[in-house]
Amino acid sequence: RQPWPIDRVHVTNPYVGALVHCPMGRLLYPHGRLRAQDGTRTLPPMGVMLLVAVASICTYLVMGAGHGTLDASVSLYSAAFSMKPQPLTIVRPQARQPGAPFVAAMAATFQTPQRLQTMHQASTLVSEVTNDNSQSRSNPFKQERWTETLNQLMQSAQSPEAIAEVLATSGPKKSVCMDLIVELGKRRGHKAIAQVVAYMQRSQMEMSPKDWNKMVKASSKYGSWQVALQLFDLMQESNVKPMEVTANSVLRACSTSRKCEKAVEFLDRMKKDGIPVSAQSYGYVISACRRTGQCSTVLELYDGMKADGVSGNIIAYNMLISTCSKARKLDDAKQLLEDMKATGVQPDVITYTALIGAAGRAGEWQEALGFLNQMQAAGVAPNLYTYSSLISALRNAGQWEKAVRLHETMVQDGLTPNVVTYSALISACEQAGQWEKAVALFEQMTGQGVKPDLVAYSALIAAYIRGGKTDKAIEVFRRLPDRGLAPDAFIYNAIISACPGSPDEEPTLAEGIFADMKKAGVKPDVTTFNSLISVYEKGARWEKALSLREEMNATGIKPDIYTYNTLISVCEKGNQFHAAIGVFNAMQRNGVEPDVVTYSAVISACEKAQRWQVALRIFNNMREKNVEPNVITWSAVISACGRAGQWTYALHLYQDMLRSGKKPNIFTYTAVIDSFEKEGIWERALGMYDDMQQNGVKPTIVTANAVVSVLRSAGKRQLAYHFLQQMKKQGLKPDVITYTNLIRACEKDRVWEPAVASFDEMQANGVKPDVMAYNAIISALLESGQITLGLKYFDELQAAGLQPDAFTYNIMINMCERGGQWEQACVFLEDMQDRGFRPDQNSVTWLSSAKGQDWLAGGRRGLRIQPFGSGRTTAEEAWSMANPGGERVLDLNDLPNPADPTLIDDDVDLENFGDVEWFEQIHL
């Protein structure tokens, strides 16, 4: 009485329930397509019964009369021997085929023995088809019965005894058995075929070579290589000599199924059995191996083909050259071209396109252009794929301008670029840094009606990222789903790596995209985690970066060399020496060998932690493992020694670097000059500065500041001011570090007027002083006894919005103590302790004086000295995070660093990093 939703209609008839949507059904049920006027999928119960009845009659009349295709959509469910109702749904076919039987839909339900399938029914069906000579099986109704027969046999093949009984009961003829084998070959029914062939042998049916060839050929057509090989074996067991075409059909099946080894084995079997081997035979085997990328096997087959005296045809040569192209074997591809011409086979457009691809993959873009000229000279017109392959070759070589000109030539030749061509062209411009041109080409593509695909959008996103337009890249990324495209892992990785990261803000954008990626079902790979770690590296967020490694382990993703290198780098930027060493140990324990980037990052971490001895041992270990240091590595280890004041080691390393053939860069020279500061070796500093310029390395303000710092340390104030004038002549603009060093030089000579003059010149030149500059001028005034002027500069510091540091407060307390301004000293001390700074030795000395004791006894708050390591991650904690559960390889117990008390008691063994005896034997 009430319309039922289709999903609630059940078939309880113990036979077969059918719902057929046909023209007659539309008359009976005027809503059409089984959809009610309100859009719901409903059907009255009485309508179901009436529609099934009438549609069944119409189906029989139409199909029985042979009227061709019935516009029907069928979903059949068998509930036989089962009282449990099953849902009835509507299935629309994707395409109609002439004579397609509606029982073919029924076949989809016959998959398990529990469904109304019996050997009796199978036998009956086979008998009907066998004994029916009145009409051909091309009749739609007969075709239905035939299809049902095949499915019954496939089901009965679950048991060899069952299908044997079916065949024995029905007694099919030879023609029926052959058709059964062909059709079962399409369905890859190996067991069923074996039983049919066995039945034919028991029935003593004569099988000619053509009969066998027909069955093998049908199996190879559908890629059933097991069936084809099985039939070939049965053919030989029946003492029937196989024909060449039969054997080639087996090779074709192996080629379609990408079974290279099977194809090679069968080719050898053909030779042993005396079956003729032709160019077609080799072509099938080469095709099978080409599809699996086995270039060496393909070339061996080519040698075998020549040894057998088989002349290759154009198809075989094209496959050979294409295989070499994908394997980046340009020389082999060129040799094949020469052999091809020598045998009289003329190259076609496919040949030259493959050769251009081979040259492009080998990075030989000139040869790729040469192949284009050759094909045009030979009268072979390039097609769209040829131009696209050549543009890709130019893209890989960074020749974006030539790629753009080739695109213009392509259009002039009347070829319309497709999305593949545009994608390669956009990518070429993007990789060359021409991101604006890449964006313009994308707009040109869409303007010409070429619909971009995911590859094109990937190139556009990469172009925006290259141009620093991260917001535009993210905007394109966000709109991909609206265009019906789902971002893949490559796009997610690119977007994540482009996200900003800084110490002052959480990288929520990258983390959000990472969460969206997992939510969308795109599985993160090692590149995804590397991209996210690189975002954390930008902000020196080493703790979050290390936590990602745990997630990688949980998801079964193994970190690669780039993962470990980035983790070490983020620890180095976060000044976490122990964490960097922990990652360094963990990667070796996990079987990942460090490379030059790894060693450079670890040595840089040692440099920042002033662990120059550890840096030397790691550098020595690097050379023992035959890892060649690059300029960055040399500069890092020299800087590690230089910052520790070990100028003899730094200079020896510099000379060793020259002997190794490496050319120093600006960072190397700066590191060597820095090493002279502690001892004030100003002659060597100036000499190194001159050598740098003579070797064609242009100095920077950083290098010049290093020289000024050495002159300041050596007490060469006048020479420092002279060097300042030389800097200006070289076009180097002094910065705040330059002026700070000059002021400190004045402090050392106890002259305050030049210090004030330098400070004023700095401000006049638009250089904004920082806290260190104010500390330098106040300290210079302190040394000269200019207390009042020093207090003035302190007020100016605060007025500029700068926050005094511990050094500033200690200077001011000492200044007030010298000037007898006890109350002001107390104010500075209170403010200092409120900010969490601790006093230096001079301030502590003042506290122990009589005036200081009076201040402490006068009701003032007790002095709260903040522990040095408070609020920071300890070395032990950093080690545990970076190297969980791992044994220590380094031992720093014998190398305490007074600048970092948290590292003094650590136990790290250096024995695995060799010794540094060779450093002790230096002679400068």
mmCIF file of N, CA and C in Angstrom, residues 26 39 99 195 233 307 314 350 387 398 403 558 606 641 715 733 753 760 800 828 846 872 887:
data_model
loop_
_atom_site.group_PDB
_atom_site.id
_atom_site.type_symbol
_atom_site.label_atom_id
_atom_site.label_comp_id
_atom_site.label_asym_id
_atom_site.label_seq_id
_atom_site.Cartn_x
_atom_site.Cartn_y
_atom_site.Cartn_z
ATOM 1 N N ARG A 26 8.489 0.860 -18.513
ATOM 2 C CA ARG A 26 8.193 2.291 -18.390
ATOM 3 C C ARG A 26 6.699 2.550 -18.544
ATOM 4 N N GLY A 39 12.025 12.327 -6.387
ATOM 5 C CA GLY A 39 13.448 12.026 -6.417
ATOM 6 C C GLY A 39 13.857 10.801 -5.637
ATOM 7 N N GLY A 99 23.824 -8.159 -28.865
ATOM 8 C CA GLY A 99 23.721 -9.547 -28.462
ATOM 9 C C GLY A 99 24.158 -9.825 -27.050
ATOM 10 N N GLN A 195 40.755 -30.127 -17.545
ATOM 11 C CA GLN A 195 39.749 -31.192 -17.534
ATOM 12 C C GLN A 195 39.111 -31.384 -18.899
ATOM 13 N N ASP A 233 52.100 -27.186 -23.824
ATOM 14 C CA ASP A 233 52.637 -28.422 -23.238
ATOM 15 C C ASP A 233 51.764 -29.622 -23.594
ATOM 16 N N ALA A 307 73.161 -13.177 -33.836
ATOM 17 C CA ALA A 307 73.876 -14.451 -33.933
ATOM 18 C C ALA A 307 73.049 -15.507 -34.655
ATOM 19 N N ILE A 314 61.375 -2.799 -38.233
ATOM 20 C CA ILE A 314 61.267 -1.459 -37.654
ATOM 21 C C ILE A 314 60.683 -1.504 -36.249
ATOM 22 N N ILE A 350 58.926 7.402 -34.777
ATOM 23 C CA ILE A 350 59.040 6.765 -33.460
ATOM 24 C C ILE A 350 60.503 6.560 -33.099
ATOM 25 N N TYR A 387 58.254 16.821 -30.459
ATOM 26 C CA TYR A 387 58.499 18.139 -29.882
ATOM 27 C C TYR A 387 58.420 18.109 -28.353
ATOM 28 N N GLY A 398 68.234 22.796 -18.569
ATOM 29 C CA GLY A 398 68.127 24.197 -18.171
ATOM 30 C C GLY A 398 68.090 25.162 -19.331
ATOM 31 N N ALA A 403 63.783 26.033 -25.378
ATOM 32 C CA ALA A 403 62.503 25.318 -25.284
ATOM 33 C C ALA A 403 61.353 26.216 -25.726
ATOM 34 N N LYS A 558 61.092 4.342 6.629
ATOM 35 C CA LYS A 558 62.487 4.347 7.056
ATOM 36 C C LYS A 558 63.148 5.662 6.687
ATOM 37 N N CYS A 606 79.495 21.165 16.079
ATOM 38 C CA CYS A 606 80.663 21.232 16.969
ATOM 39 C C CYS A 606 81.219 22.651 17.029
ATOM 40 N N CYS A 641 87.923 25.470 14.653
ATOM 41 C CA CYS A 641 89.213 25.758 15.301
ATOM 42 C C CYS A 641 89.393 27.252 15.497
ATOM 43 N N GLY A 715 95.133 45.614 19.588
ATOM 44 C CA GLY A 715 95.372 46.975 20.059
ATOM 45 C C GLY A 715 95.829 47.915 18.973
ATOM 46 N N LYS A 733 80.181 48.954 2.868
ATOM 47 C CA LYS A 733 79.546 49.889 3.788
ATOM 48 C C LYS A 733 79.651 49.347 5.210
ATOM 49 N N GLU A 753 86.839 59.978 23.427
ATOM 50 C CA GLU A 753 86.377 60.884 22.385
ATOM 51 C C GLU A 753 86.231 60.190 21.027
ATOM 52 N N ASP A 760 78.653 58.376 16.934
ATOM 53 C CA ASP A 760 77.870 59.408 16.245
ATOM 54 C C ASP A 760 77.911 59.204 14.727
ATOM 55 N N ALA A 800 65.390 53.934 22.839
ATOM 56 C CA ALA A 800 65.355 53.328 21.501
ATOM 57 C C ALA A 800 64.547 52.036 21.461
ATOM 58 N N PHE A 828 69.807 49.270 39.662
ATOM 59 C CA PHE A 828 70.204 48.397 38.552
ATOM 60 C C PHE A 828 70.220 46.936 38.973
ATOM 61 N N TRP A 846 81.152 43.645 44.492
ATOM 62 C CA TRP A 846 80.517 44.825 45.107
ATOM 63 C C TRP A 846 79.532 44.407 46.193
ATOM 64 N N ARG A 872 66.238 25.310 30.215
ATOM 65 C CA ARG A 872 66.710 24.784 28.945
ATOM 66 C C ARG A 872 66.685 23.256 28.955
ATOM 67 N N GLU A 887 73.508 3.452 22.095
ATOM 68 C CA GLU A 887 74.735 3.572 22.854
ATOM 69 C C GLU A 887 75.517 4.780 22.371
#
